[in-house]
């Protein structure tokens, strides 16, 4: 069985934070993304307009 991974990097300027998840189960790319994003939310990451931010960076919704 092949290991697959999913990585997300913080969208804040000058931030090197990232989250990497490895899966031993055969999952589709969409399933891996959903599971990883669920865990990111539990760990304090946020998703604002499709951009991911680590827990060290405040979430600011851009002005329209």
Short mmCIF file of the N, C-alpha and C atoms (twelve columns), coordinates in Angstrom:
data_MODEL
# 
_entry.id   MODEL 
# 
loop_
_atom_site.group_PDB 
_atom_site.id 
_atom_site.type_symbol 
_atom_site.label_atom_id 
_atom_site.label_alt_id 
_atom_site.label_comp_id 
_atom_site.label_asym_id 
_atom_site.label_seq_id 
_atom_site.Cartn_x 
_atom_site.Cartn_y 
_atom_site.Cartn_z 
_atom_site.pdbx_PDB_model_num 
ATOM 1   N N  . UNK A 1  0.848   -1.178 0.000  1 
ATOM 2   C CA . UNK A 1  0.000   0.000  0.000  1 
ATOM 3   C C  . UNK A 1  0.892   1.240  0.000  1 
ATOM 4   N N  . UNK A 2  0.608   2.165  -0.848 1 
ATOM 5   C CA . UNK A 2  1.399   3.384  -0.954 1 
ATOM 6   C C  . UNK A 2  0.907   4.437  0.024  1 
ATOM 7   N N  . UNK A 3  1.846   5.191  0.566  1 
ATOM 8   C CA . UNK A 3  1.510   6.300  1.440  1 
ATOM 9   C C  . UNK A 3  1.260   7.532  0.578  1 
ATOM 10  N N  . UNK A 4  0.220   8.274  0.905  1 
ATOM 11  C CA . UNK A 4  -0.056  9.522  0.203  1 
ATOM 12  C C  . UNK A 4  -0.002  10.656 1.216  1 
ATOM 13  N N  . UNK A 5  0.247   11.858 0.749  1 
ATOM 14  C CA . UNK A 5  0.359   13.000 1.650  1 
ATOM 15  C C  . UNK A 5  -0.479  14.173 1.158  1 
ATOM 16  N N  . UNK A 6  -0.724  15.089 2.080  1 
ATOM 17  C CA . UNK A 6  -1.427  16.338 1.768  1 
ATOM 18  C C  . UNK A 6  -0.751  17.416 2.591  1 
ATOM 19  N N  . UNK A 7  -0.332  18.510 1.948  1 
ATOM 20  C CA . UNK A 7  0.372   19.593 2.628  1 
ATOM 21  C C  . UNK A 7  -0.344  20.911 2.415  1 
ATOM 22  N N  . UNK A 8  -0.382  21.724 3.490  1 
ATOM 23  C CA . UNK A 8  -0.940  23.067 3.433  1 
ATOM 24  C C  . UNK A 8  0.086   24.005 4.059  1 
ATOM 25  N N  . UNK A 9  0.292   25.156 3.436  1 
ATOM 26  C CA . UNK A 9  1.248   26.160 3.906  1 
ATOM 27  C C  . UNK A 9  0.490   27.418 4.316  1 
ATOM 28  N N  . UNK A 10 0.954   28.074 5.381  1 
ATOM 29  C CA . UNK A 10 0.318   29.302 5.845  1 
ATOM 30  C C  . UNK A 10 0.408   30.381 4.776  1 
ATOM 31  N N  . UNK A 11 -0.680  31.115 4.575  1 
ATOM 32  C CA . UNK A 11 -0.741  32.149 3.547  1 
ATOM 33  C C  . UNK A 11 -0.246  33.509 4.039  1 
ATOM 34  N N  . UNK A 12 0.064   33.620 5.330  1 
ATOM 35  C CA . UNK A 12 0.546   34.894 5.857  1 
ATOM 36  C C  . UNK A 12 1.919   35.216 5.265  1 
ATOM 37  N N  . UNK A 13 2.154   36.483 4.972  1 
ATOM 38  C CA . UNK A 13 3.449   36.909 4.448  1 
ATOM 39  C C  . UNK A 13 4.552   36.573 5.448  1 
ATOM 40  N N  . UNK A 14 5.678   36.116 4.958  1 
ATOM 41  C CA . UNK A 14 6.858   35.809 5.774  1 
ATOM 42  C C  . UNK A 14 6.610   34.731 6.831  1 
ATOM 43  N N  . UNK A 15 5.711   33.801 6.565  1 
ATOM 44  C CA . UNK A 15 5.461   32.696 7.490  1 
ATOM 45  C C  . UNK A 15 5.840   31.395 6.804  1 
ATOM 46  N N  . UNK A 16 6.617   30.589 7.496  1 
ATOM 47  C CA . UNK A 16 7.061   29.301 6.948  1 
ATOM 48  C C  . UNK A 16 6.275   28.123 7.503  1 
ATOM 49  N N  . UNK A 17 5.221   28.378 8.265  1 
ATOM 50  C CA . UNK A 17 4.465   27.294 8.893  1 
ATOM 51  C C  . UNK A 17 3.750   26.462 7.840  1 
ATOM 52  N N  . UNK A 18 3.715   25.173 8.079  1 
ATOM 53  C CA . UNK A 18 2.988   24.280 7.189  1 
ATOM 54  C C  . UNK A 18 2.468   23.097 7.977  1 
ATOM 55  N N  . UNK A 19 1.545   22.394 7.401  1 
ATOM 56  C CA . UNK A 19 1.000   21.185 7.996  1 
ATOM 57  C C  . UNK A 19 1.059   20.093 6.941  1 
ATOM 58  N N  . UNK A 20 1.598   18.953 7.328  1 
ATOM 59  C CA . UNK A 20 1.747   17.828 6.425  1 
ATOM 60  C C  . UNK A 20 1.092   16.615 7.066  1 
ATOM 61  N N  . UNK A 21 0.231   15.956 6.323  1 
ATOM 62  C CA . UNK A 21 -0.453  14.768 6.819  1 
ATOM 63  C C  . UNK A 21 -0.176  13.616 5.864  1 
ATOM 64  N N  . UNK A 22 0.156   12.467 6.421  1 
ATOM 65  C CA . UNK A 22 0.385   11.273 5.605  1 
ATOM 66  C C  . UNK A 22 -0.752  10.291 5.854  1 
ATOM 67  N N  . UNK A 23 -1.177  9.637  4.791  1 
ATOM 68  C CA . UNK A 23 -2.275  8.676  4.880  1 
ATOM 69  C C  . UNK A 23 -1.802  7.316  4.379  1 
ATOM 70  N N  . UNK A 24 -2.092  6.283  5.124  1 
ATOM 71  C CA . UNK A 24 -1.785  4.926  4.705  1 
ATOM 72  C C  . UNK A 24 -2.965  4.293  3.989  1 
ATOM 73  N N  . UNK A 25 -4.131  4.880  4.168  1 
ATOM 74  C CA . UNK A 25 -5.334  4.359  3.535  1 
ATOM 75  C C  . UNK A 25 -5.442  4.874  2.108  1 
ATOM 76  N N  . UNK A 26 -5.968  4.065  1.222  1 
ATOM 77  C CA . UNK A 26 -6.180  4.553  -0.144 1 
ATOM 78  C C  . UNK A 26 -7.361  5.533  -0.175 1 
ATOM 79  N N  . UNK A 27 -7.059  6.813  -0.328 1 
ATOM 80  C CA . UNK A 27 -8.087  7.851  -0.379 1 
ATOM 81  C C  . UNK A 27 -7.934  8.657  -1.662 1 
ATOM 82  N N  . UNK A 28 -9.021  9.224  -2.088 1 
ATOM 83  C CA . UNK A 28 -8.956  10.109 -3.251 1 
ATOM 84  C C  . UNK A 28 -8.333  11.436 -2.803 1 
ATOM 85  N N  . UNK A 29 -7.821  12.238 -3.724 1 
ATOM 86  C CA . UNK A 29 -7.286  13.544 -3.338 1 
ATOM 87  C C  . UNK A 29 -8.316  14.401 -2.589 1 
ATOM 88  N N  . UNK A 30 -9.556  14.356 -3.000 1 
ATOM 89  C CA . UNK A 30 -10.598 15.135 -2.326 1 
ATOM 90  C C  . UNK A 30 -10.809 14.649 -0.895 1 
ATOM 91  N N  . UNK A 31 -10.812 13.339 -0.693 1 
ATOM 92  C CA . UNK A 31 -10.980 12.791 0.653  1 
ATOM 93  C C  . UNK A 31 -9.804  13.170 1.551  1 
ATOM 94  N N  . UNK A 32 -8.580  13.136 1.018  1 
ATOM 95  C CA . UNK A 32 -7.404  13.534 1.799  1 
ATOM 96  C C  . UNK A 32 -7.511  15.001 2.204  1 
ATOM 97  N N  . UNK A 33 -7.925  15.845 1.272  1 
ATOM 98  C CA . UNK A 33 -8.044  17.272 1.561  1 
ATOM 99  C C  . UNK A 33 -9.082  17.546 2.648  1 
ATOM 100 N N  . UNK A 34 -10.216 16.872 2.569  1 
ATOM 101 C CA . UNK A 34 -11.276 17.064 3.563  1 
ATOM 102 C C  . UNK A 34 -10.799 16.642 4.947  1 
ATOM 103 N N  . UNK A 35 -10.161 15.486 5.049  1 
ATOM 104 C CA . UNK A 35 -9.669  15.011 6.344  1 
ATOM 105 C C  . UNK A 35 -8.599  15.947 6.896  1 
ATOM 106 N N  . UNK A 36 -7.689  16.407 6.028  1 
ATOM 107 C CA . UNK A 36 -6.632  17.292 6.490  1 
ATOM 108 C C  . UNK A 36 -7.201  18.619 6.953  1 
ATOM 109 N N  . UNK A 37 -8.124  19.203 6.198  1 
ATOM 110 C CA . UNK A 37 -8.721  20.483 6.595  1 
ATOM 111 C C  . UNK A 37 -9.504  20.352 7.907  1 
ATOM 112 N N  . UNK A 38 -10.154 19.233 8.116  1 
ATOM 113 C CA . UNK A 38 -10.877 19.009 9.375  1 
ATOM 114 C C  . UNK A 38 -9.890  19.021 10.547 1 
ATOM 115 N N  . UNK A 39 -8.737  18.363 10.380 1 
ATOM 116 C CA . UNK A 39 -7.730  18.339 11.436 1 
ATOM 117 C C  . UNK A 39 -7.082  19.707 11.621 1 
ATOM 118 N N  . UNK A 40 -6.864  20.429 10.512 1 
ATOM 119 C CA . UNK A 40 -6.314  21.781 10.620 1 
ATOM 120 C C  . UNK A 40 -7.214  22.666 11.473 1 
ATOM 121 N N  . UNK A 41 -8.513  22.599 11.236 1 
ATOM 122 C CA . UNK A 41 -9.474  23.404 12.011 1 
ATOM 123 C C  . UNK A 41 -9.387  23.040 13.489 1 
ATOM 124 N N  . UNK A 42 -9.268  21.751 13.786 1 
ATOM 125 C CA . UNK A 42 -9.157  21.311 15.178 1 
ATOM 126 C C  . UNK A 42 -7.863  21.827 15.813 1 
ATOM 127 N N  . UNK A 43 -6.821  22.022 15.003 1 
ATOM 128 C CA . UNK A 43 -5.528  22.504 15.499 1 
ATOM 129 C C  . UNK A 43 -5.422  24.025 15.523 1 
ATOM 130 N N  . UNK A 44 -6.484  24.740 15.127 1 
ATOM 131 C CA . UNK A 44 -6.486  26.192 15.198 1 
ATOM 132 C C  . UNK A 44 -6.188  26.910 13.893 1 
ATOM 133 N N  . UNK A 45 -6.014  26.179 12.798 1 
ATOM 134 C CA . UNK A 45 -5.809  26.812 11.499 1 
ATOM 135 C C  . UNK A 45 -7.146  27.357 11.017 1 
ATOM 136 N N  . UNK A 46 -7.099  28.358 10.149 1 
ATOM 137 C CA . UNK A 46 -8.329  28.911 9.600  1 
ATOM 138 C C  . UNK A 46 -8.206  29.039 8.089  1 
ATOM 139 N N  . UNK A 47 -9.337  29.016 7.426  1 
ATOM 140 C CA . UNK A 47 -9.406  29.121 5.972  1 
ATOM 141 C C  . UNK A 47 -10.267 30.338 5.659  1 
ATOM 142 N N  . UNK A 48 -9.653  31.370 5.093  1 
ATOM 143 C CA . UNK A 48 -10.373 32.588 4.740  1 
ATOM 144 C C  . UNK A 48 -10.261 32.764 3.236  1 
ATOM 145 N N  . UNK A 49 -11.387 32.678 2.574  1 
ATOM 146 C CA . UNK A 49 -11.455 32.845 1.123  1 
ATOM 147 C C  . UNK A 49 -10.441 31.974 0.392  1 
ATOM 148 N N  . UNK A 50 -10.325 30.724 0.840  1 
ATOM 149 C CA . UNK A 50 -9.454  29.774 0.163  1 
ATOM 150 C C  . UNK A 50 -7.980  29.875 0.527  1 
ATOM 151 N N  . UNK A 51 -7.645  30.730 1.487  1 
ATOM 152 C CA . UNK A 51 -6.255  30.852 1.939  1 
ATOM 153 C C  . UNK A 51 -6.166  30.350 3.368  1 
ATOM 154 N N  . UNK A 52 -5.145  29.555 3.648  1 
ATOM 155 C CA . UNK A 52 -4.986  28.940 4.966  1 
ATOM 156 C C  . UNK A 52 -4.022  29.737 5.831  1 
ATOM 157 N N  . UNK A 53 -4.390  29.905 7.112  1 
ATOM 158 C CA . UNK A 53 -3.569  30.643 8.061  1 
ATOM 159 C C  . UNK A 53 -3.311  29.788 9.290  1 
ATOM 160 N N  . UNK A 54 -2.041  29.775 9.735  1 
ATOM 161 C CA . UNK A 54 -1.681  28.985 10.914 1 
ATOM 162 C C  . UNK A 54 -2.207  29.668 12.178 1 
ATOM 163 N N  . UNK A 55 -2.194  28.959 13.306 1 
ATOM 164 C CA . UNK A 55 -2.723  29.538 14.548 1 
ATOM 165 C C  . UNK A 55 -1.961  30.778 15.032 1 
ATOM 166 N N  . UNK A 56 -0.723  30.970 14.571 1 
ATOM 167 C CA . UNK A 56 0.069   32.136 15.008 1 
ATOM 168 C C  . UNK A 56 -0.291  33.425 14.297 1 
ATOM 169 N N  . UNK A 57 -1.129  33.343 13.266 1 
ATOM 170 C CA . UNK A 57 -1.486  34.537 12.495 1 
ATOM 171 C C  . UNK A 57 -2.974  34.794 12.579 1 
ATOM 172 N N  . UNK A 58 -3.326  36.011 12.983 1 
ATOM 173 C CA . UNK A 58 -4.752  36.335 13.088 1 
ATOM 174 C C  . UNK A 58 -5.422  36.305 11.717 1 
ATOM 175 N N  . UNK A 59 -6.650  35.929 11.737 1 
ATOM 176 C CA . UNK A 59 -7.422  35.870 10.507 1 
ATOM 177 C C  . UNK A 59 -8.056  37.231 10.288 1 
ATOM 178 N N  . UNK A 60 -7.768  37.812 9.144  1 
ATOM 179 C CA . UNK A 60 -8.372  39.090 8.788  1 
ATOM 180 C C  . UNK A 60 -9.055  38.909 7.439  1 
ATOM 181 N N  . UNK A 61 -10.339 39.091 7.429  1 
ATOM 182 C CA . UNK A 61 -11.077 38.965 6.178  1 
ATOM 183 C C  . UNK A 61 -10.798 40.207 5.344  1 
ATOM 184 N N  . UNK A 62 -10.272 40.035 4.141  1 
ATOM 185 C CA . UNK A 62 -9.962  41.199 3.305  1 
ATOM 186 C C  . UNK A 62 -11.194 42.033 3.003  1 
ATOM 187 N N  . UNK A 63 -10.989 43.326 2.895  1 
ATOM 188 C CA . UNK A 63 -12.097 44.228 2.552  1 
ATOM 189 C C  . UNK A 63 -12.554 43.941 1.128  1 
ATOM 190 N N  . UNK A 64 -13.867 44.039 0.879  1 
ATOM 191 C CA . UNK A 64 -14.361 43.755 -0.469 1 
ATOM 192 C C  . UNK A 64 -13.880 44.751 -1.498 1 
# 
